[in-house]
XYZ file of N, CA and C in Angstrom:
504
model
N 0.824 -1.197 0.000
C 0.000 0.000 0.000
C 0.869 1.261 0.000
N 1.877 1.407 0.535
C 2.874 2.388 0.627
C 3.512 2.621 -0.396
N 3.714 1.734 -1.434
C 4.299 1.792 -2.706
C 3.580 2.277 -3.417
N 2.254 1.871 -3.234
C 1.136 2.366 -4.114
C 0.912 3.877 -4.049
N 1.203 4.495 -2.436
C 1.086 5.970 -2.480
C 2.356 6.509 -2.984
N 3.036 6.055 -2.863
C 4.768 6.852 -2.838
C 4.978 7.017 -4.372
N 4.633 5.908 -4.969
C 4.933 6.188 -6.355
C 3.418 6.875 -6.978
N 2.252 7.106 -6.019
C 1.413 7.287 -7.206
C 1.133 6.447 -8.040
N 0.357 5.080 -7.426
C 0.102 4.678 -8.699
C 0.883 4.071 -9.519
N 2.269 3.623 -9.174
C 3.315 3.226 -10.121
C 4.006 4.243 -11.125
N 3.192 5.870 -10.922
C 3.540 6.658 -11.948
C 4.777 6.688 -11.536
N 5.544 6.934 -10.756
C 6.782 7.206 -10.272
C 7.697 6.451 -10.857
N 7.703 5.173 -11.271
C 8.548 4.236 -11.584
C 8.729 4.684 -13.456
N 7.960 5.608 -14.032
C 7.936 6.365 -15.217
C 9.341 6.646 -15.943
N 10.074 6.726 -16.303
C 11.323 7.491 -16.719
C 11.091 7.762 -18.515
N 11.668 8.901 -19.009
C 12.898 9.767 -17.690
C 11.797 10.748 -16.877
N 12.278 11.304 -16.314
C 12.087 12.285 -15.076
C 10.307 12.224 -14.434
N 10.823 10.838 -13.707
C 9.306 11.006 -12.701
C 8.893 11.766 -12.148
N 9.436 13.083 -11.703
C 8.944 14.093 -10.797
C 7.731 14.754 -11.881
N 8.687 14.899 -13.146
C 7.393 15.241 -14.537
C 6.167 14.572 -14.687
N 6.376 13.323 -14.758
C 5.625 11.829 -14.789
C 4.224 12.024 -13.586
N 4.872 12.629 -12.385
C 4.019 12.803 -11.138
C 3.244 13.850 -11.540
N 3.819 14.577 -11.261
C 3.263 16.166 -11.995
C 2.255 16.574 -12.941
N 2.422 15.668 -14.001
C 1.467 15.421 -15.257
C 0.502 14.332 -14.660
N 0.381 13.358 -14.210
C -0.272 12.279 -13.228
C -1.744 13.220 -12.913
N -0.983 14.283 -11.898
C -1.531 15.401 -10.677
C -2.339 15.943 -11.584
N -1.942 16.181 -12.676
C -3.497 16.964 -14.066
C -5.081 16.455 -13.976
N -4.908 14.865 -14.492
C -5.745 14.571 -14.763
C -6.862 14.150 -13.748
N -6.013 13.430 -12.390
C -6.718 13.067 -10.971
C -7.102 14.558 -10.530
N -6.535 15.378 -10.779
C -6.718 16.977 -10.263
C -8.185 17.592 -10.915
N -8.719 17.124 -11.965
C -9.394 17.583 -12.949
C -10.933 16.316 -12.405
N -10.608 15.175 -12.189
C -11.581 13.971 -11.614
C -12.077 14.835 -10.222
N -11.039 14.900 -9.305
C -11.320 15.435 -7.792
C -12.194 17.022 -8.283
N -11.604 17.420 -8.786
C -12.535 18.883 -9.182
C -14.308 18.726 -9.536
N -14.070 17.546 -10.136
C -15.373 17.400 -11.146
C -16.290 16.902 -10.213
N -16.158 15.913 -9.477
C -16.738 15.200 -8.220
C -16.786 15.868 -7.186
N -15.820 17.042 -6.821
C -15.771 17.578 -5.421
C -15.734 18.692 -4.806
N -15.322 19.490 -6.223
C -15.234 20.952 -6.612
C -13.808 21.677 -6.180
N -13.918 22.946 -5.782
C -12.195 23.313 -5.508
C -12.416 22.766 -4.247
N -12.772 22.257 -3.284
C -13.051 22.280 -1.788
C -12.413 20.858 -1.430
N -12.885 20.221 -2.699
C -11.980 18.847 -2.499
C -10.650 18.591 -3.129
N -10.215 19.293 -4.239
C -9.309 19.432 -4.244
C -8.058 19.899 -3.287
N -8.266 20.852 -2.526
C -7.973 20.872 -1.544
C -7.936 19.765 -0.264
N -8.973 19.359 -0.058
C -8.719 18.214 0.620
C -7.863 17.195 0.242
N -8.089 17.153 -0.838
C -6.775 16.357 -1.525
C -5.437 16.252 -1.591
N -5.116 17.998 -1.626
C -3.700 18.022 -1.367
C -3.616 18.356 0.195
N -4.246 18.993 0.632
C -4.087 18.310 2.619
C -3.645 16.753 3.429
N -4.745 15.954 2.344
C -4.525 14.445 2.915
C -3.601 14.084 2.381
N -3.385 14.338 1.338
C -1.884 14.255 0.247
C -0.517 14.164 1.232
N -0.330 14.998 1.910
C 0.738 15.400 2.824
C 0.790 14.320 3.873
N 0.027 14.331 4.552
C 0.148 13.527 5.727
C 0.525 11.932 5.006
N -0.529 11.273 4.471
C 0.056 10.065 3.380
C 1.704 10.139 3.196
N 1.873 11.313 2.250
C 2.903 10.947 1.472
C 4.358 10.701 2.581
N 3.893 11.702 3.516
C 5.054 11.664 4.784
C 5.031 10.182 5.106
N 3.614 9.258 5.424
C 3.857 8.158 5.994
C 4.649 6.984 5.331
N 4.335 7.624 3.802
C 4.508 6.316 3.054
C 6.149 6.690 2.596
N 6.211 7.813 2.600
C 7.644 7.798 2.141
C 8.734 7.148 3.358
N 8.321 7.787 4.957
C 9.268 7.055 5.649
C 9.080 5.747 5.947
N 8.031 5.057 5.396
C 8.214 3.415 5.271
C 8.750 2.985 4.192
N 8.686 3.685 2.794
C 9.480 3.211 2.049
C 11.110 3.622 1.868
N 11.177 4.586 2.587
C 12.813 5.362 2.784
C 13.313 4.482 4.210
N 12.686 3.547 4.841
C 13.418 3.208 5.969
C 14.488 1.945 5.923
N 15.367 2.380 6.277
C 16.499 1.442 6.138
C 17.278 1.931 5.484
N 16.754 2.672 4.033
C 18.031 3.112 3.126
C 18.757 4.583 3.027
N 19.709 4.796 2.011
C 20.699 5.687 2.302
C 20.446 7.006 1.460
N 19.196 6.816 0.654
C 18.755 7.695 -0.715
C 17.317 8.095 0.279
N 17.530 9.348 1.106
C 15.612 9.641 1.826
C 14.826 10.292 0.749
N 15.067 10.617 -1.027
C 14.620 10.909 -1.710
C 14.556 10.304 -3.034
N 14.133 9.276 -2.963
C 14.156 7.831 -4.428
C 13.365 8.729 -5.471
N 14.130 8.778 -6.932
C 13.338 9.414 -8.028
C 12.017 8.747 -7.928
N 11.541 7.611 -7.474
C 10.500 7.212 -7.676
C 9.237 7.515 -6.651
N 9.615 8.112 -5.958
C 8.942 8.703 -4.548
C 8.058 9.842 -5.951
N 6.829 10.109 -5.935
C 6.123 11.024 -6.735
C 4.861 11.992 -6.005
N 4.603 11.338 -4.784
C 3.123 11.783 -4.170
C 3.522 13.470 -3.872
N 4.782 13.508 -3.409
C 5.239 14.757 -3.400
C 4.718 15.922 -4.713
N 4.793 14.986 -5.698
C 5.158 16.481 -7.183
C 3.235 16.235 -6.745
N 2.545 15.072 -6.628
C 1.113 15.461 -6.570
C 0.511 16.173 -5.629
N 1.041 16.124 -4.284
C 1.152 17.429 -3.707
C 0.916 18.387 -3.588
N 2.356 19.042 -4.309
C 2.517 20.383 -4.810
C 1.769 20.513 -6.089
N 1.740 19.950 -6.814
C 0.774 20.399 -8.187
C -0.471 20.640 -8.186
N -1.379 19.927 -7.007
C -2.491 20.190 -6.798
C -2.695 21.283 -5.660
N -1.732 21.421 -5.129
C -1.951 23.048 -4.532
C -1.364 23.967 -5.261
N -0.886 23.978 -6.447
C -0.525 24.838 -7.814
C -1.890 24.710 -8.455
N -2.486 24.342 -8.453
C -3.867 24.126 -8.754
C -5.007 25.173 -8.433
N -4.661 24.652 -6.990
C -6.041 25.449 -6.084
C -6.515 27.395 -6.926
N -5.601 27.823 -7.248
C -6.341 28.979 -7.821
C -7.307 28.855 -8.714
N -6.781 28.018 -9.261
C -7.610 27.415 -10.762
C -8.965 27.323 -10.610
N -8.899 26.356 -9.682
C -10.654 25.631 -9.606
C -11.068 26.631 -8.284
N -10.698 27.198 -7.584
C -11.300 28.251 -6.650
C -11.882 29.413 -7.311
N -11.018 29.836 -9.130
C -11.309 30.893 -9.521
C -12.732 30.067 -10.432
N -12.371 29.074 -11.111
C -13.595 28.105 -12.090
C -14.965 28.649 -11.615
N -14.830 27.797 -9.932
C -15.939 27.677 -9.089
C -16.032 28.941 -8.933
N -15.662 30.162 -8.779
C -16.055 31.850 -8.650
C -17.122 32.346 -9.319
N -16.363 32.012 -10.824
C -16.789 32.548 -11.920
C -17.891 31.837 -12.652
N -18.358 30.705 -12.490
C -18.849 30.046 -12.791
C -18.446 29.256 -14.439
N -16.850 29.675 -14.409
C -16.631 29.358 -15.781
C -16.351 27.691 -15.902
N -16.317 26.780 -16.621
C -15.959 25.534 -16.867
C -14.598 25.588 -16.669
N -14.125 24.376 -15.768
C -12.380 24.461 -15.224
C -11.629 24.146 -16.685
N -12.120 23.771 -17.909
C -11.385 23.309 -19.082
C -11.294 24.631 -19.573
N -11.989 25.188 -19.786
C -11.315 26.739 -19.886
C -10.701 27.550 -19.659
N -10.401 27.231 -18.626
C -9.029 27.964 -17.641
C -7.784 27.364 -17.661
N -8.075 26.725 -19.309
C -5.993 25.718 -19.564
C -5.166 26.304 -19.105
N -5.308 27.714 -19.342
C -3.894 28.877 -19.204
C -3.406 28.607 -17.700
N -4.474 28.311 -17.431
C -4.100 28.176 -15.453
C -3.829 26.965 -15.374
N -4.253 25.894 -16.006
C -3.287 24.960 -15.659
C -2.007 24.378 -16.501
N -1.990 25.224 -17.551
C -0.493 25.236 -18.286
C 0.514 25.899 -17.242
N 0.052 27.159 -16.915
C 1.007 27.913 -15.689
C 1.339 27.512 -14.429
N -0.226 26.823 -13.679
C 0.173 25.966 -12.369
C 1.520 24.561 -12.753
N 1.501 23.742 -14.031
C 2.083 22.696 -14.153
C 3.654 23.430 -14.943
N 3.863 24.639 -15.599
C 5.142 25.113 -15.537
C 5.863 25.278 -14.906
N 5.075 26.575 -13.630
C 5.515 27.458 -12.710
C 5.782 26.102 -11.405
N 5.044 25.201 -10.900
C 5.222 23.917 -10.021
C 6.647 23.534 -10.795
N 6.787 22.958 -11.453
C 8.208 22.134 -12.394
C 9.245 23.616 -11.681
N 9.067 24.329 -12.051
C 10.267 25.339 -12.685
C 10.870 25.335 -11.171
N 9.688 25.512 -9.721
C 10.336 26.003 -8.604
C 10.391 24.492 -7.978
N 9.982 23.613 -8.772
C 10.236 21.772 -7.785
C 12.053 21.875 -8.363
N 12.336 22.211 -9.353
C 13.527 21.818 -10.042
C 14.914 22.536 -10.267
N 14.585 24.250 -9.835
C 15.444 25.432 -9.278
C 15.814 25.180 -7.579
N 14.866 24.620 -7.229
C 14.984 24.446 -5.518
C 15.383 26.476 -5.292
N 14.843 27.330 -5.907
C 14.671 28.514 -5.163
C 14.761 28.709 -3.758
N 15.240 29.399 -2.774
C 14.995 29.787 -1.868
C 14.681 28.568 -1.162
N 13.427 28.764 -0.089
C 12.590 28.443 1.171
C 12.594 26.862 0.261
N 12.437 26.428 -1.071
C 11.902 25.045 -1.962
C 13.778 24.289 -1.401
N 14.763 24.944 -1.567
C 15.783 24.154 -1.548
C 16.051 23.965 -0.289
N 16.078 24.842 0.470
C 15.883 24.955 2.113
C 15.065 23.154 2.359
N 13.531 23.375 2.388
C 13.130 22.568 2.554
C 14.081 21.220 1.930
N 14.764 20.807 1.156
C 14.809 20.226 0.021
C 15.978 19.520 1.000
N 16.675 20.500 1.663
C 17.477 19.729 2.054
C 17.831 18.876 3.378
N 16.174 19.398 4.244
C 15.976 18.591 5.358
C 15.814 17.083 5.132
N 16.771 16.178 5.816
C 16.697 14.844 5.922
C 15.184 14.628 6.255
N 14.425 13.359 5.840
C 13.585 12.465 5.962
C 12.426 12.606 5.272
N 11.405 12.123 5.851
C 10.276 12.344 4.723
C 9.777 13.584 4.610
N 9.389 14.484 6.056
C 9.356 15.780 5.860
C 9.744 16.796 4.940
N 11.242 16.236 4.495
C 11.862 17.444 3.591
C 11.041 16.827 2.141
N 11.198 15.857 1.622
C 10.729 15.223 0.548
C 9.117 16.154 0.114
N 8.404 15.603 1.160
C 7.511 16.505 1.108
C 6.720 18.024 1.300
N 7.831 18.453 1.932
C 8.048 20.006 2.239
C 8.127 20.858 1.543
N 9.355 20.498 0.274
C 9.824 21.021 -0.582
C 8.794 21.809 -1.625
N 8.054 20.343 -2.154
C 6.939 20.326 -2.940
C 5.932 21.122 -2.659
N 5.588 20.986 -1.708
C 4.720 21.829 -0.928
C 4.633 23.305 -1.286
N 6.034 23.586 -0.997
C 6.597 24.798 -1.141
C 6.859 25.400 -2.409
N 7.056 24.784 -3.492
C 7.008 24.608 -4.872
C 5.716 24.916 -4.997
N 4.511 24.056 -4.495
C 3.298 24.119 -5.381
C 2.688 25.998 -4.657
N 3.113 26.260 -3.781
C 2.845 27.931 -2.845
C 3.030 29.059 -3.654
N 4.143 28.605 -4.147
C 5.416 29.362 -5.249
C 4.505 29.208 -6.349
N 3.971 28.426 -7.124
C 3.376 28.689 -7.979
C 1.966 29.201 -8.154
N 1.387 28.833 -7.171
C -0.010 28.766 -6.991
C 0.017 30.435 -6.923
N 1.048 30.996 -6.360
C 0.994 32.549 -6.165
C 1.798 33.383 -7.425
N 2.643 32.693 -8.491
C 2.199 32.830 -10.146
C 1.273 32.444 -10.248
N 0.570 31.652 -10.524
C -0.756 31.876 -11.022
C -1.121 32.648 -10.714
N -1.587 33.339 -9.958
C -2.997 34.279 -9.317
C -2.307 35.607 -10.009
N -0.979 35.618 -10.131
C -0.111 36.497 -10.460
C -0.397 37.073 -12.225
N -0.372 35.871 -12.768
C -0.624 35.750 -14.079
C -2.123 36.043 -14.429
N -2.863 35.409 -13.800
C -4.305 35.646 -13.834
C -4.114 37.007 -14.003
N -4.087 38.034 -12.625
C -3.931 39.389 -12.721
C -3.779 40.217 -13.599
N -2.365 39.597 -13.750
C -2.236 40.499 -15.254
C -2.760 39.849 -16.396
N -3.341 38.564 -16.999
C -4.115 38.758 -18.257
C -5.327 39.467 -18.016
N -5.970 39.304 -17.053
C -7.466 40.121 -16.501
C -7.203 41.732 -16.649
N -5.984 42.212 -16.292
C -6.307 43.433 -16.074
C -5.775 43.640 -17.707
N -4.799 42.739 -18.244
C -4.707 43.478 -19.576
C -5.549 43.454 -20.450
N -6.466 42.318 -20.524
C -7.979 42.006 -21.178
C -8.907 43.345 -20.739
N -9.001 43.292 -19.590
C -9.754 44.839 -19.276
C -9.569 46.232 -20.025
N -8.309 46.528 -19.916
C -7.417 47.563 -20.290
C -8.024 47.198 -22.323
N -8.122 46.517 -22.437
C -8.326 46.291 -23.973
C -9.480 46.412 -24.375
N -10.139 45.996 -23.498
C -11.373 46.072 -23.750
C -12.685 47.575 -24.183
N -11.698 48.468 -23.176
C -12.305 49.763 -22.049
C -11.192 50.679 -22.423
N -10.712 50.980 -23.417
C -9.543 51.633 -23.472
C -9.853 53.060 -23.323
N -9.366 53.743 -22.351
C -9.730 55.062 -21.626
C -8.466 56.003 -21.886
């Protein structure tokens, strides 16, 4: 059962680069949980996400000398689905259909990659605490980082769409 969370599903065992593999995974289950549960469960999702992935990673990291196996993935799902949360919080706002809002999830699944894989700041920090915590910390912190591009990006296409629209 621990394998089953850690890799996601076996996505983890993916190559090359499972953290991508996870990440892209996090789209489509991200898009199911939305549809069934709205942004509210998505969220719940990446809440319970955390606690899991901590358990399952230090049962599958115990004993060995690697506390971060490329194949460990629940992490990038994680963070990608709280790179998410603007998305379907703004969907559910607006009443617009979440497939319409690609741009937001082209940007949540860039902007997640770009700061899982720079280890920026507070992402490498985390990154480099021993055990399962850091594994999953990181990501975490990655998906924060993006989730706040997005809203970022949103902003400015909204206000430049406005500005175009209304030109004063």
């Amino acid at each position: 059962m621990t394998h089953l969370i850690a890799t996601f599903f076996y996505v983890g065992h993916m190559r090359p680069a499972p953290g991508t593999w996870g990440s892209l995974a996090a789209l489509p289950t991200g898009l199911v949980i939305y549809m069934l549960l709205g942004p509210w469960g998505l969220l719940l999702g990446a809440v319970l996400s955390y606690p899991l992935g901590v358990w399952a990673t230090a049962i599958e990291t115990k004993g060995k000398d690697n506390h971060d196996p490329s194949e460990i993935v629940i992490d990038e799902v994680c963070g990608q689905w709280i790179a998410l949360l603007p998305v379907a919080f703004g969907a559910a706002h607006t009443g617009a259909a979440i497939t319409d809002l690609w741009p937001g999830w082209v940007a949540a699944f860039v902007l997640f990659r770009f700061f899982d894989i720079t280890k920026l700041g507070p992402v490498g920090w985390a990154d480099r605490m021993e055990g399962p915590t850091g594994v999953m910390l990181d990501d975490v912190i990655a998906g924060i980082f993006a989730a706040l591009g997005v809203m970022g990006l949103a902003w400015l296409a909204h206000a430049g769409f406005v500005a175009n629209v209304n030109p004063a």
